[in-house]
C-alpha cells in the first residue's frame, strides 16, 4: 500500500508544500530522490531507502536536457508519466515533482556548476559536459527542496562522487546517501537504457557484469590493475561487444587511476556501447581479510 501521491509541476507549489511540512514540524526529515523517470527497481530501492529514513519523501522526475550531448538520446529517452507516477506512489513517496524544461530553466540560465577532478576521465571524457549538467540540476533541486538527505544509485558511481564533492564544496548541508546497484537475476545492472536493447543484445549484456566480476577478483588476488582491465577489454570484445568506451580501476573515494597492484578500496568501472544503448557498470574490488 502506498501513500497518496501529490503531483506538483511548479517550483512555487513545491516550496509551499515543503514550507507546510516544516511549519507543522520543524524537525521533520525531508528526503529527495532525483530521477529522470522510466522507473525500475533501482529507483524503487532509492525511494524505499528515503521512505525508511525520512518523514516526507519528494521524488523528482525531470529528463534534464543539459546533461545530454547533442548526439545523445534526449528526445528518445523513454517517458511514461502514468506508469512512473503509479510506481513512485506505490513505493511511498509523498510528492512527485515533474517540472517542465521552461519551469526549471526559464529562458536559459547563466550559471553552471562544474566539479573538477572527479568528473574528469571515465564518462567525463566520453560525455563532455554531462557532469556539468548533472551537478547543475542536482544543485537546483537541492535549492528547491532543501532536503535533509538525498539518495543516488551506486550504478552511476562517478555521478555519485561528483554530487558528493559538489555538496561538500558548496556546503549544501544535504546528506548524500547511496544505494547499491540493483541487478537483474542474470547480473545486468538495472537501467532505463536497457529498454533500448534488442533480444540478442539483451542476451549479451550480462557478460559485462561477469567480466567486471572477474577483473575485480583478479585485482583483489594481487594482479596489476592495468593488466586486469586490459584482459577485461579483450574478454568483452571476444564476447561480442562492438565498442568499449573504457574499463578502468580507480580509487573508490577519489577516482584517482590505479594501474599497479592495490590493497586499498578500489572500484572497477566500465562503459560499453551495444546497439542504441550505452551501458555502464562498476564493482567494488573485494577487500582481503
Ligand atoms: O541519475 C539520474 O537519473 C540523473 O542523472 C539525475 C541524478 C536525476 C540528474 O538528472
PDB file of C-alpha atoms and ligand atoms in Angstrom:
ATOM      1  CA  UNK A   1       0.000   0.000   0.000  1.00  0.00           C
ATOM      2  CA  UNK A   2       1.462   3.378  -0.957  1.00  0.00           C
ATOM      3  CA  UNK A   3       0.753   6.953   0.226  1.00  0.00           C
ATOM      4  CA  UNK A   4      -1.475   9.366  -1.637  1.00  0.00           C
ATOM      5  CA  UNK A   5       0.928  10.898  -4.106  1.00  0.00           C
ATOM      6  CA  UNK A   6       0.696  14.624  -4.760  1.00  0.00           C
ATOM      7  CA  UNK A   7       1.922  15.629  -8.206  1.00  0.00           C
ATOM      8  CA  UNK A   8       3.429  19.122  -8.444  1.00  0.00           C
ATOM      9  CA  UNK A   9       4.784  20.808 -11.556  1.00  0.00           C
ATOM     10  CA  UNK A  10       5.664  24.311 -10.324  1.00  0.00           C
ATOM     11  CA  UNK A  11       8.617  25.250  -8.108  1.00  0.00           C
ATOM     12  CA  UNK A  12       6.372  27.665  -6.150  1.00  0.00           C
ATOM     13  CA  UNK A  13       3.927  24.825  -5.284  1.00  0.00           C
ATOM     14  CA  UNK A  14       6.810  22.609  -4.243  1.00  0.00           C
ATOM     15  CA  UNK A  15       8.211  25.305  -1.962  1.00  0.00           C
ATOM     16  CA  UNK A  16       4.757  25.797  -0.403  1.00  0.00           C
ATOM     17  CA  UNK A  17       4.399  22.082   0.311  1.00  0.00           C
ATOM     18  CA  UNK A  18       7.889  21.913   1.883  1.00  0.00           C
ATOM     19  CA  UNK A  19       7.172  25.045   3.969  1.00  0.00           C
ATOM     20  CA  UNK A  20       3.918  23.491   5.251  1.00  0.00           C
ATOM     21  CA  UNK A  21       5.780  20.315   6.302  1.00  0.00           C
ATOM     22  CA  UNK A  22       8.478  22.353   8.033  1.00  0.00           C
ATOM     23  CA  UNK A  23       5.796  24.626   9.580  1.00  0.00           C
ATOM     24  CA  UNK A  24       3.937  21.739  11.178  1.00  0.00           C
ATOM     25  CA  UNK A  25       7.131  20.007  12.334  1.00  0.00           C
ATOM     26  CA  UNK A  26      10.460  21.873  12.150  1.00  0.00           C
ATOM     27  CA  UNK A  27      12.301  18.628  12.986  1.00  0.00           C
ATOM     28  CA  UNK A  28      10.711  16.657  10.146  1.00  0.00           C
ATOM     29  CA  UNK A  29      13.295  14.988   7.884  1.00  0.00           C
ATOM     30  CA  UNK A  30      12.734  15.543   4.205  1.00  0.00           C
ATOM     31  CA  UNK A  31      14.268  13.158   1.680  1.00  0.00           C
ATOM     32  CA  UNK A  32      14.795  13.732  -2.040  1.00  0.00           C
ATOM     33  CA  UNK A  33      15.179  11.120  -4.781  1.00  0.00           C
ATOM     34  CA  UNK A  34      16.074  12.767  -8.108  1.00  0.00           C
ATOM     35  CA  UNK A  35      15.181  10.690 -11.207  1.00  0.00           C
ATOM     36  CA  UNK A  36      14.696  11.041 -14.924  1.00  0.00           C
ATOM     37  CA  UNK A  37      11.762   8.604 -14.829  1.00  0.00           C
ATOM     38  CA  UNK A  38      11.455   5.238 -16.617  1.00  0.00           C
ATOM     39  CA  UNK A  39      11.240   3.912 -13.088  1.00  0.00           C
ATOM     40  CA  UNK A  40      12.704   0.464 -12.375  1.00  0.00           C
ATOM     41  CA  UNK A  41      13.648  -1.480  -9.253  1.00  0.00           C
ATOM     42  CA  UNK A  42      16.868   0.527  -8.878  1.00  0.00           C
ATOM     43  CA  UNK A  43      14.835   3.735  -8.433  1.00  0.00           C
ATOM     44  CA  UNK A  44      12.372   1.935  -6.157  1.00  0.00           C
ATOM     45  CA  UNK A  45      15.261   0.899  -3.878  1.00  0.00           C
ATOM     46  CA  UNK A  46      16.226   4.586  -3.575  1.00  0.00           C
ATOM     47  CA  UNK A  47      12.650   5.605  -2.745  1.00  0.00           C
ATOM     48  CA  UNK A  48      12.314   2.795  -0.190  1.00  0.00           C
ATOM     49  CA  UNK A  49      15.579   3.876   1.484  1.00  0.00           C
ATOM     50  CA  UNK A  50      14.386   7.500   1.623  1.00  0.00           C
ATOM     51  CA  UNK A  51      10.990   6.419   2.946  1.00  0.00           C
ATOM     52  CA  UNK A  52      12.633   4.401   5.743  1.00  0.00           C
ATOM     53  CA  UNK A  53      14.798   7.345   6.829  1.00  0.00           C
ATOM     54  CA  UNK A  54      12.535  10.377   6.373  1.00  0.00           C
ATOM     55  CA  UNK A  55       9.164  11.796   7.408  1.00  0.00           C
ATOM     56  CA  UNK A  56       8.491  13.173   3.925  1.00  0.00           C
ATOM     57  CA  UNK A  57       9.799  11.991   0.563  1.00  0.00           C
ATOM     58  CA  UNK A  58       9.958  14.036  -2.633  1.00  0.00           C
ATOM     59  CA  UNK A  59      10.779  12.261  -5.898  1.00  0.00           C
ATOM     60  CA  UNK A  60      11.665  14.470  -8.845  1.00  0.00           C
ATOM     61  CA  UNK A  61      11.147  13.323 -12.416  1.00  0.00           C
ATOM     62  CA  UNK A  62      12.852  15.557 -14.928  1.00  0.00           C
ATOM     63  CA  UNK A  63      14.589  14.457 -18.105  1.00  0.00           C
ATOM     64  CA  UNK A  64      17.310  17.057 -17.883  1.00  0.00           C
ATOM     65  CA  UNK A  65      18.318  18.296 -21.351  1.00  0.00           C
ATOM     66  CA  UNK A  66      21.587  19.859 -20.185  1.00  0.00           C
ATOM     67  CA  UNK A  67      23.160  16.521 -19.272  1.00  0.00           C
ATOM     68  CA  UNK A  68      22.695  15.061 -22.789  1.00  0.00           C
ATOM     69  CA  UNK A  69      25.192  15.705 -25.575  1.00  0.00           C
ATOM     70  CA  UNK A  70      23.945  16.898 -28.998  1.00  0.00           C
ATOM     71  CA  UNK A  71      24.093  13.370 -30.489  1.00  0.00           C
ATOM     72  CA  UNK A  72      22.690  11.625 -27.386  1.00  0.00           C
ATOM     73  CA  UNK A  73      19.231  10.227 -26.658  1.00  0.00           C
ATOM     74  CA  UNK A  74      17.434  13.205 -25.036  1.00  0.00           C
ATOM     75  CA  UNK A  75      14.487  13.245 -27.447  1.00  0.00           C
ATOM     76  CA  UNK A  76      14.135   9.438 -27.487  1.00  0.00           C
ATOM     77  CA  UNK A  77      14.681   8.948 -23.740  1.00  0.00           C
ATOM     78  CA  UNK A  78      11.852   6.634 -22.527  1.00  0.00           C
ATOM     79  CA  UNK A  79       9.000   8.641 -20.964  1.00  0.00           C
ATOM     80  CA  UNK A  80       5.866   7.186 -19.346  1.00  0.00           C
ATOM     81  CA  UNK A  81       4.447   9.559 -16.724  1.00  0.00           C
ATOM     82  CA  UNK A  82       1.398   7.422 -15.925  1.00  0.00           C
ATOM     83  CA  UNK A  83       3.346   4.244 -15.092  1.00  0.00           C
ATOM     84  CA  UNK A  84       6.104   6.185 -13.346  1.00  0.00           C
ATOM     85  CA  UNK A  85       3.707   8.074 -11.070  1.00  0.00           C
ATOM     86  CA  UNK A  86       1.891   4.848 -10.165  1.00  0.00           C
ATOM     87  CA  UNK A  87       5.171   3.128  -9.225  1.00  0.00           C
ATOM     88  CA  UNK A  88       6.506   6.159  -7.346  1.00  0.00           C
ATOM     89  CA  UNK A  89       3.248   6.428  -5.372  1.00  0.00           C
ATOM     90  CA  UNK A  90       3.248   2.725  -4.547  1.00  0.00           C
ATOM     91  CA  UNK A  91       6.848   2.995  -3.312  1.00  0.00           C
ATOM     92  CA  UNK A  92       5.706   5.501  -0.694  1.00  0.00           C
ATOM     93  CA  UNK A  93       6.694   8.947  -1.977  1.00  0.00           C
ATOM     94  CA  UNK A  94       4.602  11.906  -0.796  1.00  0.00           C
ATOM     95  CA  UNK A  95       5.312  14.301  -3.647  1.00  0.00           C
ATOM     96  CA  UNK A  96       6.262  13.741  -7.260  1.00  0.00           C
ATOM     97  CA  UNK A  97       7.804  16.901  -8.686  1.00  0.00           C
ATOM     98  CA  UNK A  98       7.578  16.917 -12.505  1.00  0.00           C
ATOM     99  CA  UNK A  99       8.575  20.369 -13.804  1.00  0.00           C
ATOM    100  CA  UNK A 100       8.758  21.348 -17.468  1.00  0.00           C
ATOM    101  CA  UNK A 101      12.054  22.434 -19.026  1.00  0.00           C
ATOM    102  CA  UNK A 102      10.789  26.049 -19.012  1.00  0.00           C
ATOM    103  CA  UNK A 103       9.912  25.798 -15.309  1.00  0.00           C
ATOM    104  CA  UNK A 104      13.422  24.575 -14.499  1.00  0.00           C
ATOM    105  CA  UNK A 105      15.499  26.733 -16.807  1.00  0.00           C
ATOM    106  CA  UNK A 106      13.346  29.726 -17.762  1.00  0.00           C
ATOM    107  CA  UNK A 107      14.950  31.466 -20.725  1.00  0.00           C
ATOM    108  CA  UNK A 108      18.325  29.815 -20.115  1.00  0.00           C
ATOM    109  CA  UNK A 109      20.487  30.121 -17.007  1.00  0.00           C
ATOM    110  CA  UNK A 110      23.857  31.867 -16.943  1.00  0.00           C
ATOM    111  CA  UNK A 111      25.181  29.633 -14.153  1.00  0.00           C
ATOM    112  CA  UNK A 112      26.681  26.159 -14.469  1.00  0.00           C
ATOM    113  CA  UNK A 113      28.041  24.065 -11.623  1.00  0.00           C
ATOM    114  CA  UNK A 114      31.245  22.369 -12.705  1.00  0.00           C
ATOM    115  CA  UNK A 115      33.066  19.896 -10.468  1.00  0.00           C
ATOM    116  CA  UNK A 116      36.684  19.313 -11.471  1.00  0.00           C
ATOM    117  CA  UNK A 117      38.820  16.197 -10.862  1.00  0.00           C
ATOM    118  CA  UNK A 118      36.188  13.537 -10.015  1.00  0.00           C
ATOM    119  CA  UNK A 119      34.264  14.404 -13.163  1.00  0.00           C
ATOM    120  CA  UNK A 120      37.362  14.013 -15.359  1.00  0.00           C
ATOM    121  CA  UNK A 121      38.133  10.739 -17.174  1.00  0.00           C
ATOM    122  CA  UNK A 122      35.753   7.763 -17.424  1.00  0.00           C
ATOM    123  CA  UNK A 123      32.287   9.030 -18.514  1.00  0.00           C
ATOM    124  CA  UNK A 124      33.547  12.609 -18.217  1.00  0.00           C
ATOM    125  CA  UNK A 125      35.795  12.024 -21.252  1.00  0.00           C
ATOM    126  CA  UNK A 126      33.161  10.223 -23.291  1.00  0.00           C
ATOM    127  CA  UNK A 127      30.238  12.550 -22.496  1.00  0.00           C
ATOM    128  CA  UNK A 128      31.660  16.102 -22.494  1.00  0.00           C
ATOM    129  CA  UNK A 129      29.515  18.470 -20.412  1.00  0.00           C
ATOM    130  CA  UNK A 130      27.444  15.634 -18.937  1.00  0.00           C
ATOM    131  CA  UNK A 131      28.548  16.091 -15.321  1.00  0.00           C
ATOM    132  CA  UNK A 132      28.130  19.879 -15.518  1.00  0.00           C
ATOM    133  CA  UNK A 133      24.507  19.225 -16.477  1.00  0.00           C
ATOM    134  CA  UNK A 134      24.072  16.709 -13.653  1.00  0.00           C
ATOM    135  CA  UNK A 135      25.735  18.888 -10.996  1.00  0.00           C
ATOM    136  CA  UNK A 136      23.739  21.950 -12.040  1.00  0.00           C
ATOM    137  CA  UNK A 137      20.342  20.246 -11.998  1.00  0.00           C
ATOM    138  CA  UNK A 138      21.048  18.486  -8.693  1.00  0.00           C
ATOM    139  CA  UNK A 139      22.188  21.791  -7.144  1.00  0.00           C
ATOM    140  CA  UNK A 140      18.927  23.377  -8.330  1.00  0.00           C
ATOM    141  CA  UNK A 141      16.847  20.518  -6.908  1.00  0.00           C
ATOM    142  CA  UNK A 142      18.716  20.798  -3.599  1.00  0.00           C
ATOM    143  CA  UNK A 143      17.921  24.545  -3.595  1.00  0.00           C
ATOM    144  CA  UNK A 144      14.249  23.964  -4.409  1.00  0.00           C
ATOM    145  CA  UNK A 145      13.578  21.107  -1.973  1.00  0.00           C
ATOM    146  CA  UNK A 146      16.232  21.868   0.680  1.00  0.00           C
ATOM    147  CA  UNK A 147      16.197  18.183   1.655  1.00  0.00           C
ATOM    148  CA  UNK A 148      17.961  16.815   4.720  1.00  0.00           C
ATOM    149  CA  UNK A 149      19.161  13.879   2.635  1.00  0.00           C
ATOM    150  CA  UNK A 150      19.131  12.761  -0.990  1.00  0.00           C
ATOM    151  CA  UNK A 151      19.561   9.301  -2.498  1.00  0.00           C
ATOM    152  CA  UNK A 152      21.574   8.227  -5.559  1.00  0.00           C
ATOM    153  CA  UNK A 153      22.452   4.814  -7.009  1.00  0.00           C
ATOM    154  CA  UNK A 154      25.958   3.339  -6.973  1.00  0.00           C
ATOM    155  CA  UNK A 155      25.374   2.240 -10.553  1.00  0.00           C
ATOM    156  CA  UNK A 156      26.232   5.808 -11.573  1.00  0.00           C
ATOM    157  CA  UNK A 157      29.314   5.755  -9.375  1.00  0.00           C
ATOM    158  CA  UNK A 158      31.136   8.705 -10.921  1.00  0.00           C
ATOM    159  CA  UNK A 159      27.922  10.757 -10.748  1.00  0.00           C
ATOM    160  CA  UNK A 160      27.574   9.850  -7.068  1.00  0.00           C
ATOM    161  CA  UNK A 161      31.097  11.116  -6.307  1.00  0.00           C
ATOM    162  CA  UNK A 162      30.556  14.281  -8.372  1.00  0.00           C
ATOM    163  CA  UNK A 163      27.408  15.049  -6.367  1.00  0.00           C
ATOM    164  CA  UNK A 164      29.150  14.263  -3.052  1.00  0.00           C
ATOM    165  CA  UNK A 165      32.009  16.569  -3.941  1.00  0.00           C
ATOM    166  CA  UNK A 166      29.722  19.388  -5.085  1.00  0.00           C
ATOM    167  CA  UNK A 167      27.621  19.106  -1.923  1.00  0.00           C
ATOM    168  CA  UNK A 168      30.729  19.251   0.247  1.00  0.00           C
ATOM    169  CA  UNK A 169      32.425  22.078  -1.675  1.00  0.00           C
ATOM    170  CA  UNK A 170      29.305  24.272  -1.733  1.00  0.00           C
ATOM    171  CA  UNK A 171      28.356  23.497   1.911  1.00  0.00           C
ATOM    172  CA  UNK A 172      24.908  22.455   0.787  1.00  0.00           C
ATOM    173  CA  UNK A 173      24.012  20.707   4.073  1.00  0.00           C
ATOM    174  CA  UNK A 174      22.444  17.727   2.344  1.00  0.00           C
ATOM    175  CA  UNK A 175      23.414  14.217   3.395  1.00  0.00           C
ATOM    176  CA  UNK A 176      24.198  12.363   0.151  1.00  0.00           C
ATOM    177  CA  UNK A 177      23.204   8.725   0.535  1.00  0.00           C
ATOM    178  CA  UNK A 178      23.803   5.844  -1.856  1.00  0.00           C
ATOM    179  CA  UNK A 179      22.195   2.502  -2.533  1.00  0.00           C
ATOM    180  CA  UNK A 180      23.989  -0.484  -4.139  1.00  0.00           C
ATOM    181  CA  UNK A 181      23.229  -1.329  -7.762  1.00  0.00           C
ATOM    182  CA  UNK A 182      20.107  -3.411  -8.270  1.00  0.00           C
ATOM    183  CA  UNK A 183      20.620  -6.172 -10.824  1.00  0.00           C
ATOM    184  CA  UNK A 184      18.514  -8.451 -12.995  1.00  0.00           C
ATOM    185  CA  UNK A 185      18.784 -12.147 -11.999  1.00  0.00           C
ATOM    186  CA  UNK A 186      21.493 -12.627 -14.692  1.00  0.00           C
ATOM    187  CA  UNK A 187      23.599  -9.765 -13.270  1.00  0.00           C
ATOM    188  CA  UNK A 188      22.752  -6.956 -15.695  1.00  0.00           C
ATOM    189  CA  UNK A 189      22.584  -3.668 -13.786  1.00  0.00           C
ATOM    190  CA  UNK A 190      19.086  -2.189 -13.955  1.00  0.00           C
ATOM    191  CA  UNK A 191      18.968   0.906 -16.129  1.00  0.00           C
ATOM    192  CA  UNK A 192      16.343   2.843 -18.023  1.00  0.00           C
ATOM    193  CA  UNK A 193      18.514   2.449 -21.114  1.00  0.00           C
ATOM    194  CA  UNK A 194      18.235  -1.376 -21.025  1.00  0.00           C
ATOM    195  CA  UNK A 195      14.906  -0.741 -22.799  1.00  0.00           C
ATOM    196  CA  UNK A 196      16.922   0.056 -25.950  1.00  0.00           C
ATOM    197  CA  UNK A 197      18.429  -3.465 -26.148  1.00  0.00           C
ATOM    198  CA  UNK A 198      17.221  -5.923 -28.803  1.00  0.00           C
ATOM    199  CA  UNK A 199      16.659  -9.538 -27.655  1.00  0.00           C
ATOM    200  CA  UNK A 200      20.085 -10.530 -28.923  1.00  0.00           C
ATOM    201  CA  UNK A 201      21.824  -7.582 -27.248  1.00  0.00           C
ATOM    202  CA  UNK A 202      19.932  -8.289 -24.028  1.00  0.00           C
ATOM    203  CA  UNK A 203      21.371 -11.846 -24.025  1.00  0.00           C
ATOM    204  CA  UNK A 204      24.902 -10.465 -24.381  1.00  0.00           C
ATOM    205  CA  UNK A 205      24.550  -7.545 -21.919  1.00  0.00           C
ATOM    206  CA  UNK A 206      25.076  -9.504 -18.629  1.00  0.00           C
ATOM    207  CA  UNK A 207      28.565 -10.514 -19.839  1.00  0.00           C
ATOM    208  CA  UNK A 208      29.624  -7.007 -18.804  1.00  0.00           C
ATOM    209  CA  UNK A 209      28.894  -7.843 -15.161  1.00  0.00           C
ATOM    210  CA  UNK A 210      30.598 -11.264 -15.483  1.00  0.00           C
ATOM    211  CA  UNK A 211      33.766  -9.752 -16.990  1.00  0.00           C
ATOM    212  CA  UNK A 212      33.882  -6.963 -14.384  1.00  0.00           C
ATOM    213  CA  UNK A 213      33.427  -9.538 -11.609  1.00  0.00           C
ATOM    214  CA  UNK A 214      36.475 -11.452 -12.903  1.00  0.00           C
ATOM    215  CA  UNK A 215      38.533  -8.255 -13.188  1.00  0.00           C
ATOM    216  CA  UNK A 216      37.636  -7.112  -9.664  1.00  0.00           C
ATOM    217  CA  UNK A 217      38.512 -10.545  -8.270  1.00  0.00           C
ATOM    218  CA  UNK A 218      41.835 -10.666 -10.152  1.00  0.00           C
ATOM    219  CA  UNK A 219      42.810  -7.259  -8.689  1.00  0.00           C
ATOM    220  CA  UNK A 220      41.812  -8.480  -5.233  1.00  0.00           C
ATOM    221  CA  UNK A 221      44.035 -11.530  -5.811  1.00  0.00           C
ATOM    222  CA  UNK A 222      47.023  -9.232  -6.356  1.00  0.00           C
ATOM    223  CA  UNK A 223      47.183  -8.800 -10.147  1.00  0.00           C
ATOM    224  CA  UNK A 224      48.127  -5.424 -11.590  1.00  0.00           C
ATOM    225  CA  UNK A 225      45.031  -3.359 -12.284  1.00  0.00           C
ATOM    226  CA  UNK A 226      46.154  -2.285 -15.777  1.00  0.00           C
ATOM    227  CA  UNK A 227      46.665  -5.938 -16.809  1.00  0.00           C
ATOM    228  CA  UNK A 228      43.257  -6.933 -15.414  1.00  0.00           C
ATOM    229  CA  UNK A 229      41.491  -4.079 -17.215  1.00  0.00           C
ATOM    230  CA  UNK A 230      43.270  -4.891 -20.493  1.00  0.00           C
ATOM    231  CA  UNK A 231      42.195  -8.553 -20.127  1.00  0.00           C
ATOM    232  CA  UNK A 232      38.628  -7.391 -19.397  1.00  0.00           C
ATOM    233  CA  UNK A 233      38.563  -5.293 -22.592  1.00  0.00           C
ATOM    234  CA  UNK A 234      39.803  -8.291 -24.605  1.00  0.00           C
ATOM    235  CA  UNK A 235      37.183 -10.538 -22.974  1.00  0.00           C
ATOM    236  CA  UNK A 236      34.416  -8.043 -23.765  1.00  0.00           C
ATOM    237  CA  UNK A 237      35.492  -7.791 -27.419  1.00  0.00           C
ATOM    238  CA  UNK A 238      35.652 -11.586 -27.615  1.00  0.00           C
ATOM    239  CA  UNK A 239      32.172 -11.889 -26.097  1.00  0.00           C
ATOM    240  CA  UNK A 240      30.828  -9.656 -28.905  1.00  0.00           C
ATOM    241  CA  UNK A 241      30.705  -6.108 -27.521  1.00  0.00           C
ATOM    242  CA  UNK A 242      31.496  -3.972 -30.560  1.00  0.00           C
ATOM    243  CA  UNK A 243      32.593  -0.788 -28.782  1.00  0.00           C
ATOM    244  CA  UNK A 244      34.123  -0.343 -25.367  1.00  0.00           C
ATOM    245  CA  UNK A 245      34.483   3.191 -24.001  1.00  0.00           C
ATOM    246  CA  UNK A 246      36.606   2.146 -21.035  1.00  0.00           C
ATOM    247  CA  UNK A 247      37.355  -0.430 -18.356  1.00  0.00           C
ATOM    248  CA  UNK A 248      39.406   1.130 -15.574  1.00  0.00           C
ATOM    249  CA  UNK A 249      40.301   0.629 -11.932  1.00  0.00           C
ATOM    250  CA  UNK A 250      40.044   3.707  -9.741  1.00  0.00           C
ATOM    251  CA  UNK A 251      40.377   4.660  -6.103  1.00  0.00           C
ATOM    252  CA  UNK A 252      36.886   4.207  -4.608  1.00  0.00           C
ATOM    253  CA  UNK A 253      36.901   7.577  -2.823  1.00  0.00           C
ATOM    254  CA  UNK A 254      38.800   9.913  -5.159  1.00  0.00           C
ATOM    255  CA  UNK A 255      38.548   8.146  -8.533  1.00  0.00           C
ATOM    256  CA  UNK A 256      42.317   8.562  -8.933  1.00  0.00           C
ATOM    257  CA  UNK A 257      43.528   5.985 -11.519  1.00  0.00           C
ATOM    258  CA  UNK A 258      45.035   2.730 -10.222  1.00  0.00           C
ATOM    259  CA  UNK A 259      47.359   0.870 -12.553  1.00  0.00           C
ATOM    260  CA  UNK A 260      49.501  -1.334 -10.299  1.00  0.00           C
ATOM    261  CA  UNK A 261      48.525  -3.691  -7.511  1.00  0.00           C
ATOM    262  CA  UNK A 262      46.344  -2.330  -4.736  1.00  0.00           C
ATOM    263  CA  UNK A 263      45.003  -3.300  -1.369  1.00  0.00           C
ATOM    264  CA  UNK A 264      43.032  -0.105  -0.736  1.00  0.00           C
ATOM    265  CA  UNK A 265      39.341   0.432  -1.503  1.00  0.00           C
ATOM    266  CA  UNK A 266      39.069   0.361  -5.285  1.00  0.00           C
ATOM    267  CA  UNK A 267      36.379   0.155  -7.930  1.00  0.00           C
ATOM    268  CA  UNK A 268      36.414  -1.271 -11.443  1.00  0.00           C
ATOM    269  CA  UNK A 269      34.285   0.840 -13.775  1.00  0.00           C
ATOM    270  CA  UNK A 270      33.231   0.242 -17.367  1.00  0.00           C
ATOM    271  CA  UNK A 271      31.145   1.684 -20.166  1.00  0.00           C
ATOM    272  CA  UNK A 272      30.293  -0.133 -23.403  1.00  0.00           C
ATOM    273  CA  UNK A 273      28.081   0.618 -26.354  1.00  0.00           C
ATOM    274  CA  UNK A 274      25.666  -2.029 -27.522  1.00  0.00           C
ATOM    275  CA  UNK A 275      23.319  -1.093 -30.370  1.00  0.00           C
ATOM    276  CA  UNK A 276      21.382   2.004 -29.300  1.00  0.00           C
ATOM    277  CA  UNK A 277      22.357   1.579 -25.642  1.00  0.00           C
ATOM    278  CA  UNK A 278      25.365   2.791 -23.714  1.00  0.00           C
ATOM    279  CA  UNK A 279      25.730   0.520 -20.687  1.00  0.00           C
ATOM    280  CA  UNK A 280      27.720   1.479 -17.611  1.00  0.00           C
ATOM    281  CA  UNK A 281      28.534  -0.654 -14.611  1.00  0.00           C
ATOM    282  CA  UNK A 282      31.030  -0.790 -11.748  1.00  0.00           C
ATOM    283  CA  UNK A 283      32.013  -3.080  -8.904  1.00  0.00           C
ATOM    284  CA  UNK A 284      33.939  -2.770  -5.672  1.00  0.00           C
ATOM    285  CA  UNK A 285      37.203  -4.718  -5.638  1.00  0.00           C
ATOM    286  CA  UNK A 286      36.698  -7.276  -2.839  1.00  0.00           C
ATOM    287  CA  UNK A 287      38.825  -6.416   0.178  1.00  0.00           C
ATOM    288  CA  UNK A 288      41.175  -9.094   1.502  1.00  0.00           C
ATOM    289  CA  UNK A 289      40.986 -10.167   5.116  1.00  0.00           C
TER     290      UNK A 289
HETATM  291  O1  LIG B   1      20.806   9.617 -12.406  1.00  0.00           O
HETATM  292  C1  LIG B   1      19.915  10.291 -12.955  1.00  0.00           C
HETATM  293  O2  LIG B   1      18.823   9.801 -13.271  1.00  0.00           O
HETATM  294  C2  LIG B   1      20.186  11.763 -13.280  1.00  0.00           C
HETATM  295  O3  LIG B   1      21.495  11.962 -13.675  1.00  0.00           O
HETATM  296  C3  LIG B   1      19.801  12.699 -12.124  1.00  0.00           C
HETATM  297  C4  LIG B   1      20.646  12.463 -10.890  1.00  0.00           C
HETATM  298  C5  LIG B   1      18.326  12.536 -11.796  1.00  0.00           C
HETATM  299  C6  LIG B   1      20.027  14.169 -12.556  1.00  0.00           C
HETATM  300  O4  LIG B   1      19.263  14.490 -13.674  1.00  0.00           O
END
